[in-house]
């Protein structure tokens, strides 16, 4: 029963009937602004309303009034619903942060998968007054005290309705090659999750995975839905990644996170509590990463973070995580500047000094190189870090970097043929490529120029380890030597690549192994004290130890991994199949 005021009430069945009739007449949006929104949303699930906006936890009247005003002011002026919600959240954050620091977290949107983009209907000149009256009338509804929302385990939370998800919406661009049937099952599963029908959601996610097992987001949502269906006690880890900007790397990381979640939960959880994952799209943007870190720090349910896809984003967000005393484990961020950056920052991946040492020693001792040209991206913290570390180590051995070439902002612009010729004129006898992911195509141009001008041996950083290098680099890349933290053919835990191959029906990369290890490290830290302080105290303990795909995981005083693993690989072509692949070689 919903109490409207002191005299009037409304049953859920009456509400459902009324909304059903309205939906048949074209109702597009329901706003449950100050009520038990999740419970009501579940009760009206069969109505199939295109959009429902609700609050994820108890909300004060002041916040409810302000939200509806900000939302309708934007929405009634023609902004799409999602953008209007984002604007309202930003205004809540600006106007009420001091009194209600988490107010902008509260509003979320549930969208039916078949719903199109929703905008306020356009009115002709004669009906402008009607438009204004509708907005004013809707504003008046905020004063109706329907109740309080108390379900803190809402299926979504976040800064941006498109950026955060535990199962309601996909943050991964849906690839049509997965097949329409796969996409339909996944979309229906997300809609069921958002309505709280977790049993049906699980069935839909499983149907999608049966046809496309290599999608880690679907597997995470299935695991999250199982936690909700079983009403299990959970601990939440957030995973911010640039899913809309760097899909391949994000999926590789998510596979490790998802595999660890599934194995932990199937084994009974962490101290009896199951692992729930909150996915975040940071848009590969430093400002977004810092803001997300701030919001995650304010969310008491999040006890640890697996972050980020780049060193740049890690450096941009580490201060906010430190302020919130929220421990972060980085599976792929390698910049040396991250060492000692925060007491709360740890990483399972070796820092750039380790990779640079392996590459410099290989160049100097194995190749006999003494003069190298280094290509890098001045705008990337990762790329600059690796370049500096290599130059220092190569010089220590007796070599010399005769020329640096910036992929992006060189004085004369990037000209691969002229730059390589100039480097050769200075005596360069090896090419070293340290592109960040966003300039990888320019590294391929260097490879092409190298073929045309007479090949020099090439070495590269771990960002070059991806399928694009094999597909697009092709023959030009063959022979290149890379330093990575792990390779499946030399895994310290031989069971991990076998289990991964069975789960994903595909081979996995070093990013998957490092993210798998990051989750296992947090899980081990949680066993003694499942809290933020407990995680930090465990990870910072010199005696802390966990076992992962890449061996023993321990951290030193700087947050770096002790005895961090490195593995040299060479790009080769299989003479039998003709396929290009990464082959482990002796360091």
PDB file of N, CA and C in Angstrom, residues 298-351:
ATOM      1  N   UNK A 298      33.058   8.051  -2.163  1.00  0.00           N
ATOM      2  CA  UNK A 298      31.916   8.454  -1.341  1.00  0.00           C
ATOM      3  C   UNK A 298      30.904   7.326  -1.156  1.00  0.00           C
ATOM      4  N   UNK A 299      31.025   6.278  -1.961  1.00  0.00           N
ATOM      5  CA  UNK A 299      30.087   5.155  -1.883  1.00  0.00           C
ATOM      6  C   UNK A 299      30.637   4.109  -0.921  1.00  0.00           C
ATOM      7  N   UNK A 300      30.044   4.027   0.255  1.00  0.00           N
ATOM      8  CA  UNK A 300      30.564   3.146   1.308  1.00  0.00           C
ATOM      9  C   UNK A 300      30.507   1.675   0.924  1.00  0.00           C
ATOM     10  N   UNK A 301      29.645   1.304  -0.046  1.00  0.00           N
ATOM     11  CA  UNK A 301      29.535  -0.098  -0.436  1.00  0.00           C
ATOM     12  C   UNK A 301      30.774  -0.585  -1.191  1.00  0.00           C
ATOM     13  N   UNK A 302      31.502   0.323  -1.831  1.00  0.00           N
ATOM     14  CA  UNK A 302      32.681  -0.055  -2.611  1.00  0.00           C
ATOM     15  C   UNK A 302      33.880  -0.164  -1.672  1.00  0.00           C
ATOM     16  N   UNK A 303      34.466  -1.361  -1.586  1.00  0.00           N
ATOM     17  CA  UNK A 303      35.570  -1.569  -0.645  1.00  0.00           C
ATOM     18  C   UNK A 303      36.921  -1.719  -1.346  1.00  0.00           C
ATOM     19  N   UNK A 304      36.927  -1.735  -2.675  1.00  0.00           N
ATOM     20  CA  UNK A 304      38.175  -1.830  -3.420  1.00  0.00           C
ATOM     21  C   UNK A 304      37.934  -1.509  -4.878  1.00  0.00           C
ATOM     22  N   UNK A 305      39.007  -1.176  -5.596  1.00  0.00           N
ATOM     23  CA  UNK A 305      38.891  -0.775  -6.997  1.00  0.00           C
ATOM     24  C   UNK A 305      39.987  -1.457  -7.811  1.00  0.00           C
ATOM     25  N   UNK A 306      39.603  -1.962  -8.990  1.00  0.00           N
ATOM     26  CA  UNK A 306      40.561  -2.436  -9.985  1.00  0.00           C
ATOM     27  C   UNK A 306      40.637  -1.352 -11.049  1.00  0.00           C
ATOM     28  N   UNK A 307      41.742  -0.647 -11.146  1.00  0.00           N
ATOM     29  CA  UNK A 307      41.824   0.553 -11.984  1.00  0.00           C
ATOM     30  C   UNK A 307      43.283   0.800 -12.355  1.00  0.00           C
ATOM     31  N   UNK A 308      43.615   1.302 -13.443  1.00  0.00           N
ATOM     32  CA  UNK A 308      42.845   1.756 -14.589  1.00  0.00           C
ATOM     33  C   UNK A 308      43.490   1.151 -15.824  1.00  0.00           C
ATOM     34  N   UNK A 309      42.989   1.457 -17.001  1.00  0.00           N
ATOM     35  CA  UNK A 309      43.540   0.890 -18.220  1.00  0.00           C
ATOM     36  C   UNK A 309      44.842   1.569 -18.639  1.00  0.00           C
ATOM     37  N   UNK A 310      45.095   2.782 -18.142  1.00  0.00           N
ATOM     38  CA  UNK A 310      46.320   3.493 -18.495  1.00  0.00           C
ATOM     39  C   UNK A 310      46.946   4.120 -17.261  1.00  0.00           C
ATOM     40  N   UNK A 311      48.237   4.383 -17.351  1.00  0.00           N
ATOM     41  CA  UNK A 311      48.927   5.090 -16.275  1.00  0.00           C
ATOM     42  C   UNK A 311      48.406   6.512 -16.147  1.00  0.00           C
ATOM     43  N   UNK A 312      48.044   7.121 -17.282  1.00  0.00           N
ATOM     44  CA  UNK A 312      47.542   8.495 -17.264  1.00  0.00           C
ATOM     45  C   UNK A 312      46.310   8.620 -16.375  1.00  0.00           C
ATOM     46  N   UNK A 313      45.361   7.696 -16.525  1.00  0.00           N
ATOM     47  CA  UNK A 313      44.137   7.754 -15.730  1.00  0.00           C
ATOM     48  C   UNK A 313      44.410   7.401 -14.276  1.00  0.00           C
ATOM     49  N   UNK A 314      45.342   6.503 -14.040  1.00  0.00           N
ATOM     50  CA  UNK A 314      45.700   6.158 -12.662  1.00  0.00           C
ATOM     51  C   UNK A 314      46.287   7.365 -11.942  1.00  0.00           C
ATOM     52  N   UNK A 315      47.182   8.081 -12.605  1.00  0.00           N
ATOM     53  CA  UNK A 315      47.777   9.269 -11.999  1.00  0.00           C
ATOM     54  C   UNK A 315      46.737  10.354 -11.764  1.00  0.00           C
ATOM     55  N   UNK A 316      45.751  10.444 -12.660  1.00  0.00           N
ATOM     56  CA  UNK A 316      44.716  11.470 -12.522  1.00  0.00           C
ATOM     57  C   UNK A 316      43.747  11.181 -11.384  1.00  0.00           C
ATOM     58  N   UNK A 317      43.587   9.920 -11.024  1.00  0.00           N
ATOM     59  CA  UNK A 317      42.552   9.545 -10.056  1.00  0.00           C
ATOM     60  C   UNK A 317      43.085   9.129  -8.695  1.00  0.00           C
ATOM     61  N   UNK A 318      44.383   8.900  -8.572  1.00  0.00           N
ATOM     62  CA  UNK A 318      44.918   8.307  -7.340  1.00  0.00           C
ATOM     63  C   UNK A 318      44.709   9.206  -6.127  1.00  0.00           C
ATOM     64  N   UNK A 319      44.742  10.520  -6.298  1.00  0.00           N
ATOM     65  CA  UNK A 319      44.561  11.428  -5.157  1.00  0.00           C
ATOM     66  C   UNK A 319      43.171  11.279  -4.549  1.00  0.00           C
ATOM     67  N   UNK A 320      42.148  11.173  -5.405  1.00  0.00           N
ATOM     68  CA  UNK A 320      40.773  11.036  -4.900  1.00  0.00           C
ATOM     69  C   UNK A 320      40.589   9.713  -4.165  1.00  0.00           C
ATOM     70  N   UNK A 321      41.170   8.652  -4.679  1.00  0.00           N
ATOM     71  CA  UNK A 321      41.077   7.367  -3.980  1.00  0.00           C
ATOM     72  C   UNK A 321      41.791   7.431  -2.625  1.00  0.00           C
ATOM     73  N   UNK A 322      42.900   8.137  -2.589  1.00  0.00           N
ATOM     74  CA  UNK A 322      43.637   8.281  -1.332  1.00  0.00           C
ATOM     75  C   UNK A 322      42.808   9.044  -0.305  1.00  0.00           C
ATOM     76  N   UNK A 323      42.165  10.124  -0.745  1.00  0.00           N
ATOM     77  CA  UNK A 323      41.317  10.910   0.152  1.00  0.00           C
ATOM     78  C   UNK A 323      40.201  10.053   0.732  1.00  0.00           C
ATOM     79  N   UNK A 324      39.641   9.171  -0.091  1.00  0.00           N
ATOM     80  CA  UNK A 324      38.568   8.290   0.366  1.00  0.00           C
ATOM     81  C   UNK A 324      39.058   7.036   1.061  1.00  0.00           C
ATOM     82  N   UNK A 325      40.379   6.904   1.215  1.00  0.00           N
ATOM     83  CA  UNK A 325      40.975   5.721   1.845  1.00  0.00           C
ATOM     84  C   UNK A 325      40.457   4.438   1.197  1.00  0.00           C
ATOM     85  N   UNK A 326      40.416   4.477  -0.136  1.00  0.00           N
ATOM     86  CA  UNK A 326      39.914   3.365  -0.938  1.00  0.00           C
ATOM     87  C   UNK A 326      41.087   2.756  -1.706  1.00  0.00           C
ATOM     88  N   UNK A 327      41.405   1.509  -1.415  1.00  0.00           N
ATOM     89  CA  UNK A 327      42.568   0.853  -2.018  1.00  0.00           C
ATOM     90  C   UNK A 327      42.315   0.527  -3.485  1.00  0.00           C
ATOM     91  N   UNK A 328      43.337   0.774  -4.292  1.00  0.00           N
ATOM     92  CA  UNK A 328      43.285   0.521  -5.730  1.00  0.00           C
ATOM     93  C   UNK A 328      44.398  -0.451  -6.095  1.00  0.00           C
ATOM     94  N   UNK A 329      44.059  -1.451  -6.891  1.00  0.00           N
ATOM     95  CA  UNK A 329      45.093  -2.320  -7.464  1.00  0.00           C
ATOM     96  C   UNK A 329      45.043  -2.165  -8.979  1.00  0.00           C
ATOM     97  N   UNK A 330      46.170  -1.777  -9.560  1.00  0.00           N
ATOM     98  CA  UNK A 330      46.252  -1.556 -11.002  1.00  0.00           C
ATOM     99  C   UNK A 330      46.803  -2.800 -11.678  1.00  0.00           C
ATOM    100  N   UNK A 331      46.067  -3.359 -12.643  1.00  0.00           N
ATOM    101  CA  UNK A 331      46.567  -4.539 -13.350  1.00  0.00           C
ATOM    102  C   UNK A 331      47.409  -4.214 -14.578  1.00  0.00           C
ATOM    103  N   UNK A 332      47.333  -2.967 -15.079  1.00  0.00           N
ATOM    104  CA  UNK A 332      48.039  -2.653 -16.330  1.00  0.00           C
ATOM    105  C   UNK A 332      48.806  -1.337 -16.299  1.00  0.00           C
ATOM    106  N   UNK A 333      48.610  -0.482 -15.307  1.00  0.00           N
ATOM    107  CA  UNK A 333      49.276   0.823 -15.258  1.00  0.00           C
ATOM    108  C   UNK A 333      50.717   0.653 -14.788  1.00  0.00           C
ATOM    109  N   UNK A 334      51.683   1.036 -15.626  1.00  0.00           N
ATOM    110  CA  UNK A 334      53.086   0.698 -15.368  1.00  0.00           C
ATOM    111  C   UNK A 334      53.998   1.891 -15.120  1.00  0.00           C
ATOM    112  N   UNK A 335      53.528   3.125 -15.263  1.00  0.00           N
ATOM    113  CA  UNK A 335      54.394   4.306 -15.167  1.00  0.00           C
ATOM    114  C   UNK A 335      55.154   4.336 -13.844  1.00  0.00           C
ATOM    115  N   UNK A 336      56.414   4.694 -13.913  1.00  0.00           N
ATOM    116  CA  UNK A 336      57.259   4.737 -12.718  1.00  0.00           C
ATOM    117  C   UNK A 336      56.751   5.773 -11.724  1.00  0.00           C
ATOM    118  N   UNK A 337      56.153   6.860 -12.216  1.00  0.00           N
ATOM    119  CA  UNK A 337      55.648   7.918 -11.330  1.00  0.00           C
ATOM    120  C   UNK A 337      54.569   7.417 -10.374  1.00  0.00           C
ATOM    121  N   UNK A 338      53.957   6.278 -10.664  1.00  0.00           N
ATOM    122  CA  UNK A 338      52.932   5.737  -9.772  1.00  0.00           C
ATOM    123  C   UNK A 338      53.537   5.072  -8.536  1.00  0.00           C
ATOM    124  N   UNK A 339      54.807   4.732  -8.594  1.00  0.00           N
ATOM    125  CA  UNK A 339      55.473   4.181  -7.413  1.00  0.00           C
ATOM    126  C   UNK A 339      55.525   5.258  -6.332  1.00  0.00           C
ATOM    127  N   UNK A 340      55.111   4.911  -5.130  1.00  0.00           N
ATOM    128  CA  UNK A 340      55.061   5.859  -4.007  1.00  0.00           C
ATOM    129  C   UNK A 340      54.067   6.997  -4.227  1.00  0.00           C
ATOM    130  N   UNK A 341      53.156   6.851  -5.182  1.00  0.00           N
ATOM    131  CA  UNK A 341      52.182   7.920  -5.438  1.00  0.00           C
ATOM    132  C   UNK A 341      51.134   8.002  -4.344  1.00  0.00           C
ATOM    133  N   UNK A 342      50.883   6.887  -3.652  1.00  0.00           N
ATOM    134  CA  UNK A 342      49.867   6.856  -2.600  1.00  0.00           C
ATOM    135  C   UNK A 342      50.036   5.591  -1.773  1.00  0.00           C
ATOM    136  N   UNK A 343      49.720   5.697  -0.490  1.00  0.00           N
ATOM    137  CA  UNK A 343      49.718   4.499   0.353  1.00  0.00           C
ATOM    138  C   UNK A 343      48.649   3.514  -0.089  1.00  0.00           C
ATOM    139  N   UNK A 344      47.633   4.014  -0.828  1.00  0.00           N
ATOM    140  CA  UNK A 344      46.483   3.184  -1.196  1.00  0.00           C
ATOM    141  C   UNK A 344      46.576   2.650  -2.622  1.00  0.00           C
ATOM    142  N   UNK A 345      47.711   2.856  -3.283  1.00  0.00           N
ATOM    143  CA  UNK A 345      47.876   2.389  -4.659  1.00  0.00           C
ATOM    144  C   UNK A 345      48.837   1.205  -4.694  1.00  0.00           C
ATOM    145  N   UNK A 346      48.376   0.114  -5.321  1.00  0.00           N
ATOM    146  CA  UNK A 346      49.175  -1.101  -5.485  1.00  0.00           C
ATOM    147  C   UNK A 346      49.040  -1.559  -6.940  1.00  0.00           C
ATOM    148  N   UNK A 347      49.925  -2.436  -7.373  1.00  0.00           N
ATOM    149  CA  UNK A 347      49.768  -2.976  -8.729  1.00  0.00           C
ATOM    150  C   UNK A 347      50.342  -4.379  -8.849  1.00  0.00           C
ATOM    151  N   UNK A 348      49.656  -5.170  -9.662  1.00  0.00           N
ATOM    152  CA  UNK A 348      50.114  -6.532  -9.926  1.00  0.00           C
ATOM    153  C   UNK A 348      51.063  -6.577 -11.114  1.00  0.00           C
ATOM    154  N   UNK A 349      51.092  -5.516 -11.894  1.00  0.00           N
ATOM    155  CA  UNK A 349      51.936  -5.436 -13.077  1.00  0.00           C
ATOM    156  C   UNK A 349      53.277  -4.803 -12.684  1.00  0.00           C
ATOM    157  N   UNK A 350      54.393  -5.205 -13.292  1.00  0.00           N
ATOM    158  CA  UNK A 350      55.673  -4.560 -12.977  1.00  0.00           C
ATOM    159  C   UNK A 350      55.712  -3.126 -13.493  1.00  0.00           C
ATOM    160  N   UNK A 351      56.478  -2.265 -12.822  1.00  0.00           N
ATOM    161  CA  UNK A 351      56.586  -0.901 -13.333  1.00  0.00           C
ATOM    162  C   UNK A 351      57.521  -0.869 -14.543  1.00  0.00           C
TER     163      UNK A 351
END
